[in-house]
Each structure stands twice: as C-alpha cells, then as structure tokens.
PDB file of C-alpha atoms in Angstrom:
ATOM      1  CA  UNK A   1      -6.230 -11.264  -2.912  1.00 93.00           C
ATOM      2  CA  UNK A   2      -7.899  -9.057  -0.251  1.00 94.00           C
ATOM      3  CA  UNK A   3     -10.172 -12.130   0.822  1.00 95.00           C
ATOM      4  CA  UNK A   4      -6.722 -14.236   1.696  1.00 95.00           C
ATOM      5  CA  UNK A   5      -4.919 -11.286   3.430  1.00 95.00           C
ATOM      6  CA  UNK A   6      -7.519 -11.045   5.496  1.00 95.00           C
ATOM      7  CA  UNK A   7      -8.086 -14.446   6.179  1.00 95.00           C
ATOM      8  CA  UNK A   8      -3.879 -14.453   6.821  1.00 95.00           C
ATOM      9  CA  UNK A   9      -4.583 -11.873   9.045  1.00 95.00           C
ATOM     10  CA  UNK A  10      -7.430 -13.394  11.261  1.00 94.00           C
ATOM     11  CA  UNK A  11      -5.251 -16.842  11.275  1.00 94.00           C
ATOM     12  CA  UNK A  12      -2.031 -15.285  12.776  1.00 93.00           C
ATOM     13  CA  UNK A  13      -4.068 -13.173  15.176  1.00 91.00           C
ATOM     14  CA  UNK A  14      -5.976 -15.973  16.596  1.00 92.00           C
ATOM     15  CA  UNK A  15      -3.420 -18.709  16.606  1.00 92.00           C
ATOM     16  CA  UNK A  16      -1.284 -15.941  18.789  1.00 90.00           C
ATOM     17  CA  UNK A  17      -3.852 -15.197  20.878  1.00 87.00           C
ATOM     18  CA  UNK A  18      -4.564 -18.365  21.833  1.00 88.00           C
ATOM     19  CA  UNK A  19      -1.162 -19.720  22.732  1.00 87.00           C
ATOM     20  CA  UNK A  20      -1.089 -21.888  19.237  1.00 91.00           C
ATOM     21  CA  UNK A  21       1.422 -19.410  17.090  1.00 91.00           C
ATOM     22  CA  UNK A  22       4.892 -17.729  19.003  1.00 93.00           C
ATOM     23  CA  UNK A  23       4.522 -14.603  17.281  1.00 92.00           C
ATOM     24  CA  UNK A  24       8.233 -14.199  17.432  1.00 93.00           C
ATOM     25  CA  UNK A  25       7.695 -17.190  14.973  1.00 94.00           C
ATOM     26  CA  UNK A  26       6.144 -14.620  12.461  1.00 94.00           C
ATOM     27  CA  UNK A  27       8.985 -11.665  12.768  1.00 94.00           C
ATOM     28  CA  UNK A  28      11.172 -10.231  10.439  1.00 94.00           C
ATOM     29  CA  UNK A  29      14.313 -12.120  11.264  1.00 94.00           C
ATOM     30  CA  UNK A  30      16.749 -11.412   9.231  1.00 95.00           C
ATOM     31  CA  UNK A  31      18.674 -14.195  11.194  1.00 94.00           C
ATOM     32  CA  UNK A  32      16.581 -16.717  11.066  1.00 95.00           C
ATOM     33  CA  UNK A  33      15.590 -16.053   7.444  1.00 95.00           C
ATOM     34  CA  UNK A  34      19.205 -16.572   5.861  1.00 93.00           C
ATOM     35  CA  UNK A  35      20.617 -18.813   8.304  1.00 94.00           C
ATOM     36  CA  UNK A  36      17.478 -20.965   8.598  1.00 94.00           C
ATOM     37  CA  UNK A  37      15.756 -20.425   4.876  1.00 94.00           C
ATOM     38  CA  UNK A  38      12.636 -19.148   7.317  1.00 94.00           C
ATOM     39  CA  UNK A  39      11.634 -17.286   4.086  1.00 94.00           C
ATOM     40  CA  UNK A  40       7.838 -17.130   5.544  1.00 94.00           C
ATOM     41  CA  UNK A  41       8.917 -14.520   7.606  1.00 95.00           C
ATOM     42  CA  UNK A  42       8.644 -12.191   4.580  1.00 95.00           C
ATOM     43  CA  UNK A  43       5.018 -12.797   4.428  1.00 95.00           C
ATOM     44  CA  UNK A  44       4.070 -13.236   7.749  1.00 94.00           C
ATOM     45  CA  UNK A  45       5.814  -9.987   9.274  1.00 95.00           C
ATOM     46  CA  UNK A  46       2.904  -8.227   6.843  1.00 96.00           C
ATOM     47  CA  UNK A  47      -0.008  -9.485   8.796  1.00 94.00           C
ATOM     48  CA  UNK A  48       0.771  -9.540  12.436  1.00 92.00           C
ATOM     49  CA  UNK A  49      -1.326  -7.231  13.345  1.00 90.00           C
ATOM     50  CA  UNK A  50      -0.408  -8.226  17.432  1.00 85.00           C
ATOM     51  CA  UNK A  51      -3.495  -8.970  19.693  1.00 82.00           C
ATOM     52  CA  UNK A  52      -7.256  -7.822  19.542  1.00 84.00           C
ATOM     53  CA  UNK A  53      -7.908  -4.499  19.797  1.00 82.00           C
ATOM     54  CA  UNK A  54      -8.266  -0.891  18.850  1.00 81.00           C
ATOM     55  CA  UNK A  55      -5.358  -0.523  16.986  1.00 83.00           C
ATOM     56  CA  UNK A  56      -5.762  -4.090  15.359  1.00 88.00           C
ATOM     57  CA  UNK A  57      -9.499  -3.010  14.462  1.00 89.00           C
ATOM     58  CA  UNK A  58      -8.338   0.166  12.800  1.00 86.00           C
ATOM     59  CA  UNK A  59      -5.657  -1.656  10.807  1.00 89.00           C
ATOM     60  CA  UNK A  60      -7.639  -4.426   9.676  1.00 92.00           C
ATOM     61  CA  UNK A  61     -10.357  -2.127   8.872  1.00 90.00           C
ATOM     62  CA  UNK A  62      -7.819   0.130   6.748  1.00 90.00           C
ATOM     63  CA  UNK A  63      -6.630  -3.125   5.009  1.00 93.00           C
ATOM     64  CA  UNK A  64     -10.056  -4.750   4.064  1.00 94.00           C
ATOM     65  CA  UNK A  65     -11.485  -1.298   2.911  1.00 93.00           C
ATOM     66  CA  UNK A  66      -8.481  -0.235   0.776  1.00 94.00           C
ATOM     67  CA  UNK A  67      -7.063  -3.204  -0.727  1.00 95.00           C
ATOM     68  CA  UNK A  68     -10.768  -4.330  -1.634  1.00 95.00           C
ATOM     69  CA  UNK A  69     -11.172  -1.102  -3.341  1.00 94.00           C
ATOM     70  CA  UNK A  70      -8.380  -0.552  -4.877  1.00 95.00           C
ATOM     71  CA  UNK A  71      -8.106  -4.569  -6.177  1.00 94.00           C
ATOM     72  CA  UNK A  72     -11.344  -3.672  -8.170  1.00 93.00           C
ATOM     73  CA  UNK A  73      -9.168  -1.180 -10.128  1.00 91.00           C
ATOM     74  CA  UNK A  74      -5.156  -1.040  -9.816  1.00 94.00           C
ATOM     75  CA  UNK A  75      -2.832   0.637 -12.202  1.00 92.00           C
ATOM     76  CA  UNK A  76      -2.368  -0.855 -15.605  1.00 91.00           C
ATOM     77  CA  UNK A  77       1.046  -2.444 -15.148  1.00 91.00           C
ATOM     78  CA  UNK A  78       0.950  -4.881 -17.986  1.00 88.00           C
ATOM     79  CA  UNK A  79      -1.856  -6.370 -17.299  1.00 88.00           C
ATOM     80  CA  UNK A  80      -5.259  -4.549 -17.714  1.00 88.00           C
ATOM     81  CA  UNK A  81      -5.989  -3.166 -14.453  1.00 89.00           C
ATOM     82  CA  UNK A  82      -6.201  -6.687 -13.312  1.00 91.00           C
ATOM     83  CA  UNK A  83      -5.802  -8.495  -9.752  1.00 93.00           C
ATOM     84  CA  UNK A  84      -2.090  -9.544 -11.158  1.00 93.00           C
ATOM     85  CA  UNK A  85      -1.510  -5.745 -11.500  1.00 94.00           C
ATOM     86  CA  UNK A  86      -2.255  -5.330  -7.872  1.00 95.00           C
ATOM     87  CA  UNK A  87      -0.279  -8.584  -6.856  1.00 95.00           C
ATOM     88  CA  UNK A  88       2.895  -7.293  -8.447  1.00 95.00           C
ATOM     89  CA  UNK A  89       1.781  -3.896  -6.411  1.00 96.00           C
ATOM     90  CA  UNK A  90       1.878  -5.653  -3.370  1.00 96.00           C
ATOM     91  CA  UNK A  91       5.318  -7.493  -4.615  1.00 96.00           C
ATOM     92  CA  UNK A  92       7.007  -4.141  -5.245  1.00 96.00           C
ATOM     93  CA  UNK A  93       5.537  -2.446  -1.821  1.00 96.00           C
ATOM     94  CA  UNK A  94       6.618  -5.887   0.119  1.00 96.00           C
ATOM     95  CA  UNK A  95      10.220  -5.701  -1.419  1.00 96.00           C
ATOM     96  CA  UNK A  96      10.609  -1.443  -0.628  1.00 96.00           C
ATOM     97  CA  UNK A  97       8.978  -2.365   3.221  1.00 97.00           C
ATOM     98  CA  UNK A  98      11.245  -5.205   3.699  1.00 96.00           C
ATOM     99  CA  UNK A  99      14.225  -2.759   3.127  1.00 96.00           C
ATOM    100  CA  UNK A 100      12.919  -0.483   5.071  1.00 96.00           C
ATOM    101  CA  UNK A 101      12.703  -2.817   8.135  1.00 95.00           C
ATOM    102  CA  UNK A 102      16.181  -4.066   8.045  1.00 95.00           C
ATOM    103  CA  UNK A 103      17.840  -0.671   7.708  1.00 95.00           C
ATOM    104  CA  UNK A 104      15.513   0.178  10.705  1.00 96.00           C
ATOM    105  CA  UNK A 105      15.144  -2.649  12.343  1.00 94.00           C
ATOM    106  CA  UNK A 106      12.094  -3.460  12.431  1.00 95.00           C
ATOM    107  CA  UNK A 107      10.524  -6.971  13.309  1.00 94.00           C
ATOM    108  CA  UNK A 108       6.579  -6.161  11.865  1.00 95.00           C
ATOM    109  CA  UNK A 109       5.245  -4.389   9.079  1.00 95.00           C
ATOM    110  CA  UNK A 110       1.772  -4.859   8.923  1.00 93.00           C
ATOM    111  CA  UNK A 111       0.891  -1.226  10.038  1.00 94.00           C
ATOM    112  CA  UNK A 112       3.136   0.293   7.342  1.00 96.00           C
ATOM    113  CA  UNK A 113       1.613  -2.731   4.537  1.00 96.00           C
ATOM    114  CA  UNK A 114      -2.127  -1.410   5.516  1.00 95.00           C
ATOM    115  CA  UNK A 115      -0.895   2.336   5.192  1.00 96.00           C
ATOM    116  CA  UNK A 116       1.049   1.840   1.595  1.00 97.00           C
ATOM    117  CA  UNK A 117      -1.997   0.225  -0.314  1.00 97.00           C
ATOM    118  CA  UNK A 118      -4.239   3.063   1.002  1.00 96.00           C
ATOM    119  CA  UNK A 119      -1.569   5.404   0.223  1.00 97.00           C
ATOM    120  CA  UNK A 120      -1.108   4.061  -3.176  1.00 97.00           C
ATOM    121  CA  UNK A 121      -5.361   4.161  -3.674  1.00 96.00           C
ATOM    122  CA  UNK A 122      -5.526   7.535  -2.310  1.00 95.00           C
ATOM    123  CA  UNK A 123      -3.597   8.532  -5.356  1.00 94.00           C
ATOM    124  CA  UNK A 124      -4.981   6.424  -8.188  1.00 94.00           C
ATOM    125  CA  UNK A 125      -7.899   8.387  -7.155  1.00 94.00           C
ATOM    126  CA  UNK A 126      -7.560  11.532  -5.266  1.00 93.00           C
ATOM    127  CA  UNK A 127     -10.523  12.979  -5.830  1.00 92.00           C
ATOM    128  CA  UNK A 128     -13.040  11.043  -4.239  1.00 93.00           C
ATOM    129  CA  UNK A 129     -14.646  11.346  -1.085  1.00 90.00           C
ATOM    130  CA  UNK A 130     -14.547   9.014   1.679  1.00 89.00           C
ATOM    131  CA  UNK A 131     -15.655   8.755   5.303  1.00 82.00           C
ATOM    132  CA  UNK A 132     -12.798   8.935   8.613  1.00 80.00           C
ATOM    133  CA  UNK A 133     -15.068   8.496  11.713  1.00 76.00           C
ATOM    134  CA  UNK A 134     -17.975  10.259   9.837  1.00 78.00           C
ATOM    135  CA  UNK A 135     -16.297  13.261   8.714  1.00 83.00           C
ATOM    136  CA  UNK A 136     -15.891  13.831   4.417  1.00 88.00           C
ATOM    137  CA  UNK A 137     -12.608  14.163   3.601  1.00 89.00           C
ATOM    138  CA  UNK A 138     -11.279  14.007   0.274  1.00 92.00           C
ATOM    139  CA  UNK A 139      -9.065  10.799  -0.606  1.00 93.00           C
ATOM    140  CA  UNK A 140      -5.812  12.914  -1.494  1.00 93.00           C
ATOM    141  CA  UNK A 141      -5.926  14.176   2.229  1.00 94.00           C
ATOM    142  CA  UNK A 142      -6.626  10.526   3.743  1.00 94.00           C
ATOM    143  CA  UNK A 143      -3.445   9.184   5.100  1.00 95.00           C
ATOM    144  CA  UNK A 144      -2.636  12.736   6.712  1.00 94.00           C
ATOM    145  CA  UNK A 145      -5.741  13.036   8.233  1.00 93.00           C
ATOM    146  CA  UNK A 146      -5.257   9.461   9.765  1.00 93.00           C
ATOM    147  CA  UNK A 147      -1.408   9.974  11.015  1.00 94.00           C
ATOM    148  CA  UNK A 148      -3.654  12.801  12.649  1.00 93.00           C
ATOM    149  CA  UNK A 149      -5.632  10.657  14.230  1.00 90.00           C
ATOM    150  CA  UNK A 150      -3.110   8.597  15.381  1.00 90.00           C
ATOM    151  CA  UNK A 151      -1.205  11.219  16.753  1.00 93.00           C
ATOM    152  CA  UNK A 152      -4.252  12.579  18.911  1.00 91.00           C
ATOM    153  CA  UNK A 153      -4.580   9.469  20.173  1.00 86.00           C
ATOM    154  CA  UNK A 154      -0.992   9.078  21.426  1.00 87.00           C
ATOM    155  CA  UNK A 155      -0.271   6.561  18.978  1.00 87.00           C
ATOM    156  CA  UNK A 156       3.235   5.856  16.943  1.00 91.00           C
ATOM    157  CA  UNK A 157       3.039   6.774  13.402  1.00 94.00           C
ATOM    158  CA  UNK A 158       6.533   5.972  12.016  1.00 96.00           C
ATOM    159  CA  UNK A 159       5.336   2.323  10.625  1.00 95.00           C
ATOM    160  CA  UNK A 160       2.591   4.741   9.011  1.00 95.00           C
ATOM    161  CA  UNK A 161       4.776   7.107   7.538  1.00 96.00           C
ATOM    162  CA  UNK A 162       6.893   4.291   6.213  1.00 97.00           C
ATOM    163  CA  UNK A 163       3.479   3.209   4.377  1.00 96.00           C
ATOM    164  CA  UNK A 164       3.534   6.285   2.975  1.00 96.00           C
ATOM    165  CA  UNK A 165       6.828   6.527   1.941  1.00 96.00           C
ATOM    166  CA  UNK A 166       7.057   3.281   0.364  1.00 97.00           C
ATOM    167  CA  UNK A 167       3.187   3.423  -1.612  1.00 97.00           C
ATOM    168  CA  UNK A 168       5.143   6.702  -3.204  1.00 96.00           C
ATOM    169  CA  UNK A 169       8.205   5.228  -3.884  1.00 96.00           C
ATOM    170  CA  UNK A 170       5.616   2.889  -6.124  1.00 96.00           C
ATOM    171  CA  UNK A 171       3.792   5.559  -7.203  1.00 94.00           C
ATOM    172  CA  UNK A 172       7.050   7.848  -8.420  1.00 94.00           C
ATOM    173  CA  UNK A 173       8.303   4.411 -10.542  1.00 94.00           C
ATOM    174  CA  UNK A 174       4.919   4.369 -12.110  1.00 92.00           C
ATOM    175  CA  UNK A 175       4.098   7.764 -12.611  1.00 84.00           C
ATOM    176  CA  UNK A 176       6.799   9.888 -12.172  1.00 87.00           C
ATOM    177  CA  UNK A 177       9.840   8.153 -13.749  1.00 89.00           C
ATOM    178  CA  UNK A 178       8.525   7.210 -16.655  1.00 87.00           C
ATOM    179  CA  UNK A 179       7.379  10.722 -17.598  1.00 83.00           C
ATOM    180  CA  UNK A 180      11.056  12.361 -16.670  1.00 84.00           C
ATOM    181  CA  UNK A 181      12.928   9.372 -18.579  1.00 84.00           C
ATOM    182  CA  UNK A 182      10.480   7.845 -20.967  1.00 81.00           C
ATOM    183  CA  UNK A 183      11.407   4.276 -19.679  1.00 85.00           C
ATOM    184  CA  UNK A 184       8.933   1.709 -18.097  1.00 87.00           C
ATOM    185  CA  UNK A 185      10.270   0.243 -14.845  1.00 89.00           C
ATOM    186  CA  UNK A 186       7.000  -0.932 -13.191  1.00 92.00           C
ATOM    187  CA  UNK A 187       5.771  -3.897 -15.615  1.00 92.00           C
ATOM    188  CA  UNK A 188       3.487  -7.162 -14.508  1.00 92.00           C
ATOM    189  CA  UNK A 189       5.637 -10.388 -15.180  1.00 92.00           C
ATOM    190  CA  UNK A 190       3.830 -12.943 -17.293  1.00 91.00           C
ATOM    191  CA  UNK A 191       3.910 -15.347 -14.399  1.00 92.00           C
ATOM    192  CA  UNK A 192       1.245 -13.271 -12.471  1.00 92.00           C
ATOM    193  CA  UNK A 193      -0.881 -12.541 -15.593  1.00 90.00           C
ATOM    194  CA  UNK A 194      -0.904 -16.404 -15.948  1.00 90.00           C
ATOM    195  CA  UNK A 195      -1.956 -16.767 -12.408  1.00 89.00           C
ATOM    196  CA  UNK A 196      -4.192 -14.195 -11.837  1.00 87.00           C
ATOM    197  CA  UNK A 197      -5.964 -14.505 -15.914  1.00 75.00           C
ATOM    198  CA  UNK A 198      -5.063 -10.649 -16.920  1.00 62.00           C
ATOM    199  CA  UNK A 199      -4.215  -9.964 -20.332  1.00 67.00           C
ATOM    200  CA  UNK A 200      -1.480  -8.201 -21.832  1.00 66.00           C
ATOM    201  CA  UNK A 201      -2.187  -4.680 -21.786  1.00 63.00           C
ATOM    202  CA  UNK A 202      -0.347  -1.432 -22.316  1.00 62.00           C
ATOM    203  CA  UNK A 203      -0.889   1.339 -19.727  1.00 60.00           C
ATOM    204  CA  UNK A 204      -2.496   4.690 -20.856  1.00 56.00           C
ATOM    205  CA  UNK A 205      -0.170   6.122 -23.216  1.00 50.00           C
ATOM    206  CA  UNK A 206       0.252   9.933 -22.772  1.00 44.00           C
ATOM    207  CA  UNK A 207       3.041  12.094 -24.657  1.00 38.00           C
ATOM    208  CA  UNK A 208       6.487  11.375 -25.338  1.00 36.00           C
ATOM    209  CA  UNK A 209       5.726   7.696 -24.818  1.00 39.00           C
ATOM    210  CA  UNK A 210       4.990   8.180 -20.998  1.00 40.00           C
ATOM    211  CA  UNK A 211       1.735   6.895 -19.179  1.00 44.00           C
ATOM    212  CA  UNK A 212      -1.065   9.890 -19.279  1.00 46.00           C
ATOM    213  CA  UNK A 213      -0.878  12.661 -16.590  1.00 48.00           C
ATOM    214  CA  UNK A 214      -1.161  11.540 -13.212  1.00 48.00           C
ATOM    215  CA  UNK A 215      -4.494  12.519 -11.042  1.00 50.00           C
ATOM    216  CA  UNK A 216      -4.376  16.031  -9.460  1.00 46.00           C
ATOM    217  CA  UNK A 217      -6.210  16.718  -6.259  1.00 45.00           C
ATOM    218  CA  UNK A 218      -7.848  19.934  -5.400  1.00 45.00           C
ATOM    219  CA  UNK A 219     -10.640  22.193  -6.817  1.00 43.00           C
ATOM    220  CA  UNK A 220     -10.725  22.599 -10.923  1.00 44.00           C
ATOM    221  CA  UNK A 221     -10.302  26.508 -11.077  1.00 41.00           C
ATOM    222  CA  UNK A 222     -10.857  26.924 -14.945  1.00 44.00           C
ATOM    223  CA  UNK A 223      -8.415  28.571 -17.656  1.00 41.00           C
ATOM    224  CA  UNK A 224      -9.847  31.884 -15.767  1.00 44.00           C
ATOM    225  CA  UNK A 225      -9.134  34.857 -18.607  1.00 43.00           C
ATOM    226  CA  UNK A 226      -6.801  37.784 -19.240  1.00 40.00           C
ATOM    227  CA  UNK A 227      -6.663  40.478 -16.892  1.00 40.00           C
ATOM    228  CA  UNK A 228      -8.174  43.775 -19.438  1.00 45.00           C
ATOM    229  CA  UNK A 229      -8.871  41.283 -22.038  1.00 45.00           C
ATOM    230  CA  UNK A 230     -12.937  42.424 -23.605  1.00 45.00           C
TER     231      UNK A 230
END
C-alpha cells in the first residue's frame, strides 16, 4: 500500500510539474464530483503534495516513513494486523478528512493524510523512540514536536492539526468506544481481507468484552509503597 501511495504521489507531482496534469484536475471538488461523477477526486486530493520542494520533501518523507512502518503492524481490525487492516485505516481516515474538507473548504488533503497515519502510529506505539532532524524524541510527542517545527518555520499547520484530529477520531472508535460501550464499530469488511489475504481475526480481547488497554506514554513509575508502611 505504501509502495503505490508513493508512487501516486511521485505521478501527480511530476505530471503537474511538467505541464501534463492541471492540478485543479486533482482537487476536492465537491462540484465536479456530484455533478460530473469525478469520484477520483477523492483519491487524488490525498496525494497532491503541490510542486518540489521543502515542504513536499517533508511530507513525502512523513508519508513513506510512517505508513511503511505502521503497514508492517496496524491494529487488529478483523483481520490479523494485516495490510487490509491498514487499508480500511486509510478508508476510515479518507472518509473523516473528506468531511473535514467540505465543512472547511478545503481543495487538498495530502498534508493532513501524511499527519493522520503518523498520528495514528504514534499511538499504536507511543513508546518508541524516533529521530526529528537528529534529536530523540519519544513517538507519543511526535506530531507536536513537528506542528513545532512547522510553526518555527512560518509554516500553516491547520491541514496538520486536522491529521491529528481525524487519526484520533480513528483511534477513539477503536480504542476508546469500545471500552465505554462494549460495542465494536471499527471492523475490516471481508472484501479487503479477500483482497489484501488477511484472515479473520479477533482483536485483543481485554475485560468486559473490550479490546485490551490502550498504550500509555510516559515513564513506568512502579506501584511505589505506603507512606509509614515497614
């Protein structure tokens, strides 16, 4: 999956670039998309990246890193911590981004696409340590310390916090619903286990029938002991 984003990615960029792609072409037109049936708009809006440079290395960069990693283990939806897991990840994230544009308007999403998938990695594993610029800094604290970045810069960071917002949108109907209401809403459809070869597979059962506690950042301070206790 990462391999053909990417490629998606290099194809729009260039064609544009060159004169061989109107990127207008590639928009989120909401227009054009119900009028027209231009329903490739809802794919290609995700990986305009606009023209070569800085800010399109830094995006690619975030996309190829993060979806790569986090393709070689996604949350057991249904099927096994398989690639169709993290298809019906991106599915989900698409759907919430696309919303998201038309109640703000906006025409591209591939900043806030790059920013949800490393959102939604950052907390299937929040504890691990990864590299910004050569600086360590722990993967719970990643997509802060980059709308940081950004912001130093001069950059715009509302298609980033949209990322955010919509990788824990995700993350709450994974985690945090079915723990509150004991009911499974985020569930791969057989179509993409079929496509993508995962199996059927539960995910982690933990009590009362919801999946087992989520990941907790930070420092493991112990059961520490009772104050005047021998």
């Amino acid at each position: 999956i990462t391999r053909c984003m990417l490629v998606a990615v290099l194809v729009m960029t260039c064609g544009s670039s060159f004169g061989m792609i109107n990127p207008a072409s590639l928009s989120l037109n909401w227009t054009q998309i119900v009028h027209r049936f231009e329903i490739w708009r809802l794919f290609s809006a995700f990986f305009f990246y606009g023209t070569f440079g800085l800010p399109f290395l830094i995006n690619l960069y975030l996309l190829v890193q993060y979806s790569s990693r986090y393709e070689e283990s996604p949350y057991n939806t249904g099927a096994g911590g398989t690639s169709a897991d993290y298809a019906w990840m991106l599915m989900i994230g698409g759907a919430i981004l696309c919303a998201l544009g038309y109640c703000f308007q906006l025409v591209f999403m591939g900043e806030a696409f790059s920013f949800m998938i490393l959102y939604v990695w950052t907390r299937k594993n929040p504890d691990e340590q990864t590299s910004l610029f050569g600086f360590k800094v722990q993967a719970f604290y990643l997509p802060f310390a980059l709308i940081a970045f950004r912001l130093l810069i001069g950059n715009p960071i509302f298609l980033d916090i949209l990322g955010i917002g919509a990788g824990h949108l995700y993350y709450f109907l994974h985690y945090v619903f079915p723990s509150s209401y004991g009911q499974t809403v985020v569930k791969t459809p057989a179509f993409l286990r079929e496509a993508f070869g995962g199996a059927v597979a539960q995910p982690p059962i933990g009590r009362a029938g919801a999946p087992a506690p989520r990941p907790q950042a930070g420092h493991n301070w112990g059961g520490g002991r009772v104050l005047g206790a021998d």
